[in-house]
PDB file of C-alpha atoms in Angstrom:
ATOM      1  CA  UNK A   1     -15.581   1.620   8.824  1.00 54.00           C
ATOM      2  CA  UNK A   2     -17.866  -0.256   6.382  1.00 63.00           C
ATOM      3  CA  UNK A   3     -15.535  -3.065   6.049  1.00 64.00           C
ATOM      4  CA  UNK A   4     -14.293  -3.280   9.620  1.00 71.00           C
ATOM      5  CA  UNK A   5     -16.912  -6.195  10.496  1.00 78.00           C
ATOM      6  CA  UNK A   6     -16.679  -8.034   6.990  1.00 79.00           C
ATOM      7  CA  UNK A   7     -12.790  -8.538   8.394  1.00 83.00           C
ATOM      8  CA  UNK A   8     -13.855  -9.745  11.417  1.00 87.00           C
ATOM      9  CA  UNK A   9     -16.198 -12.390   9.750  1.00 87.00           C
ATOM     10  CA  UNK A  10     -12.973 -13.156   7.677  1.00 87.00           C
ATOM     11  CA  UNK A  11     -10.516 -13.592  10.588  1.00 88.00           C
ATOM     12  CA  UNK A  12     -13.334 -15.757  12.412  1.00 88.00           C
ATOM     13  CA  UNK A  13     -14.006 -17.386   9.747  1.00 89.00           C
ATOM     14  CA  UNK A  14     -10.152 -18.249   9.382  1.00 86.00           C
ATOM     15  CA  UNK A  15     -10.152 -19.291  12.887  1.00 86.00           C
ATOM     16  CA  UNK A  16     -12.739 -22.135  12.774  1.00 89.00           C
ATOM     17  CA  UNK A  17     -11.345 -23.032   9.443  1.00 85.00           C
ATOM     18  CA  UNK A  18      -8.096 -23.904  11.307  1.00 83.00           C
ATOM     19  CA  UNK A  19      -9.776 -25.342  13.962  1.00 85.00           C
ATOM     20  CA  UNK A  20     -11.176 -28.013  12.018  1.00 86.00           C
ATOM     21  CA  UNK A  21      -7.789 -29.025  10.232  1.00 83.00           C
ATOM     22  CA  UNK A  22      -6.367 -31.921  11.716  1.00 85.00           C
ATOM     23  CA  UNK A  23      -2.986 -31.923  13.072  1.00 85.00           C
ATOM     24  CA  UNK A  24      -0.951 -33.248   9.879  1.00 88.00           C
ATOM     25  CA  UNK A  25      -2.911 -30.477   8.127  1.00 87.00           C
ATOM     26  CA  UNK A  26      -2.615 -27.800  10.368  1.00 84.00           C
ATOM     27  CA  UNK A  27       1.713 -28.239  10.982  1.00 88.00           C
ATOM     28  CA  UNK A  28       2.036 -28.387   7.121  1.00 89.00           C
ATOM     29  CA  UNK A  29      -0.200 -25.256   6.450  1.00 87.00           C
ATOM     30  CA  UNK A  30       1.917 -23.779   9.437  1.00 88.00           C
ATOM     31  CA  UNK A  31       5.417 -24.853   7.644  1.00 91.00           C
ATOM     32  CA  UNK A  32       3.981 -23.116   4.649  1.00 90.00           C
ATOM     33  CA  UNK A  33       3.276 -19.952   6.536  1.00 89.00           C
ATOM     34  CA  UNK A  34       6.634 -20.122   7.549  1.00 92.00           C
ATOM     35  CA  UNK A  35       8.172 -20.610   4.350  1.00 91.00           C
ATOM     36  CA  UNK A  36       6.297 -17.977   2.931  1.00 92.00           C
ATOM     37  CA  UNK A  37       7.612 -15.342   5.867  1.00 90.00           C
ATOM     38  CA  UNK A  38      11.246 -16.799   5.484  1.00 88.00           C
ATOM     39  CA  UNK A  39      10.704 -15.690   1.420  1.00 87.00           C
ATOM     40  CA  UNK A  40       9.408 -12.212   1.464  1.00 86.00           C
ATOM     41  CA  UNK A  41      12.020 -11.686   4.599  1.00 82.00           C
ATOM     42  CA  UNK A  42      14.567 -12.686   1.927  1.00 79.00           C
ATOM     43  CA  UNK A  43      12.827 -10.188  -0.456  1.00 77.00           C
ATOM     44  CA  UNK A  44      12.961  -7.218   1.810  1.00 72.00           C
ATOM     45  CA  UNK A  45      17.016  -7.899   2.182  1.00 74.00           C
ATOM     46  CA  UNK A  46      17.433  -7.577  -1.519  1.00 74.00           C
ATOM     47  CA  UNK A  47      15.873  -3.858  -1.410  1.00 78.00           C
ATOM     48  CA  UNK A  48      18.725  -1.697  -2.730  1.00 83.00           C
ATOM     49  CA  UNK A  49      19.109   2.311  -2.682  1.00 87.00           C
ATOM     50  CA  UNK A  50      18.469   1.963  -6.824  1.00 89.00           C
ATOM     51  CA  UNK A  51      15.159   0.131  -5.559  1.00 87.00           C
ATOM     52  CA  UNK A  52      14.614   3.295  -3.564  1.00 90.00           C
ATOM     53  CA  UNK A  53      15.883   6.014  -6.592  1.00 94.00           C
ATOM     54  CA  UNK A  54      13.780   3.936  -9.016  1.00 93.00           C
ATOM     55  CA  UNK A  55      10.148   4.317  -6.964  1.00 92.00           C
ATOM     56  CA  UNK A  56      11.197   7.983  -6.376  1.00 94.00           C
ATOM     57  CA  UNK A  57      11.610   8.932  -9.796  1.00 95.00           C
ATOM     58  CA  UNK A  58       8.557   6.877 -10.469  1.00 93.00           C
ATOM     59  CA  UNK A  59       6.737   8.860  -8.392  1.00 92.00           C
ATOM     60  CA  UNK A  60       7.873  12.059  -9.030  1.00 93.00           C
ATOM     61  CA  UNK A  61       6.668  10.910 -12.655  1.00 93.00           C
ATOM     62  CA  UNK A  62       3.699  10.820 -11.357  1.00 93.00           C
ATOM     63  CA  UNK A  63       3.070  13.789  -8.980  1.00 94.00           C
ATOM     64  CA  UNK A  64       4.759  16.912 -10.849  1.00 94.00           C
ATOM     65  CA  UNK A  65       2.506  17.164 -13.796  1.00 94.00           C
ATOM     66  CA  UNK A  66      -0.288  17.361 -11.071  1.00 95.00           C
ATOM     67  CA  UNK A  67       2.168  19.863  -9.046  1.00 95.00           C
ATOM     68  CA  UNK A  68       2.570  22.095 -12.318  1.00 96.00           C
ATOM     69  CA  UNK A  69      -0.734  22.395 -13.072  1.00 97.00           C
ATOM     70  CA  UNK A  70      -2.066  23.652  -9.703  1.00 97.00           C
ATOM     71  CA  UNK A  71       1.274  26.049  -9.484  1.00 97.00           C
ATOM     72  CA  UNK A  72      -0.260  27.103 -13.139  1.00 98.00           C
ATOM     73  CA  UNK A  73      -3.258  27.978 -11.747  1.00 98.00           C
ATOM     74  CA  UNK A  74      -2.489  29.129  -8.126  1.00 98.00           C
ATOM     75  CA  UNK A  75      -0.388  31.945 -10.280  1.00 97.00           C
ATOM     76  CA  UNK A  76      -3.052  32.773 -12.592  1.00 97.00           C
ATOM     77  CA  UNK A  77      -5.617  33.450  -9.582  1.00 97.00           C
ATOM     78  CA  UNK A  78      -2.754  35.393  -8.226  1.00 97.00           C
ATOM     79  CA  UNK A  79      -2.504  37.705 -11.458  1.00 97.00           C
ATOM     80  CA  UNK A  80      -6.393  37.831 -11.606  1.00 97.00           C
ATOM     81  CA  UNK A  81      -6.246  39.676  -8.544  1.00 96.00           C
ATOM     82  CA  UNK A  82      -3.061  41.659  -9.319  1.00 96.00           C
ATOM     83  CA  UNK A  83      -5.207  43.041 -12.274  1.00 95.00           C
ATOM     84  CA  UNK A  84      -8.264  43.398 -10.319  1.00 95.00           C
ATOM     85  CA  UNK A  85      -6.797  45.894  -7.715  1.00 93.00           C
ATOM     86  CA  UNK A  86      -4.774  48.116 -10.303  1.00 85.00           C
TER      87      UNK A  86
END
């Protein structure tokens, strides 16, 4: 929300910079766009399912330690009040 205008500027700001390019300028920075696209499209294709297991496991890495501490505590509030109504 704080941000939202400073992309606008950005985006305008891209706008009139292309504006002012002159033609040679403007088809090579559009073959470079292209390019660019035609490369990451090429890097998406080589995403694999080990790609996929590897950022899983990654994030599992990640997240359980987290996961087993709040179980840790979520059961130790639990007992707390199994203790406090005997």
């Amino acid at each position: 929300m704080l941000f939202n205008s400073k992309d606008r500027v950005d985006r305008d700001l891209e706008k009139i910079r292309e504006a002012n390019l002159t033609p040679e300028q403007l088809t090579k920075k559009r073959e470079k766009e292209k390019a660019e696209k035609e490369r990451h499209a090429a890097q998406v294709e080589g995403w694999t399912w080990k790609d996929t297991l590897a950022m899983t496991i990654a994030i599992i890495e990640v997240v359980l330690p987290f996961m087993l501490v709040f179980a840790a505590v979520m059961a130790l509030v639990f007992m707390f009040f199994v203790w406090m109504a005997n």
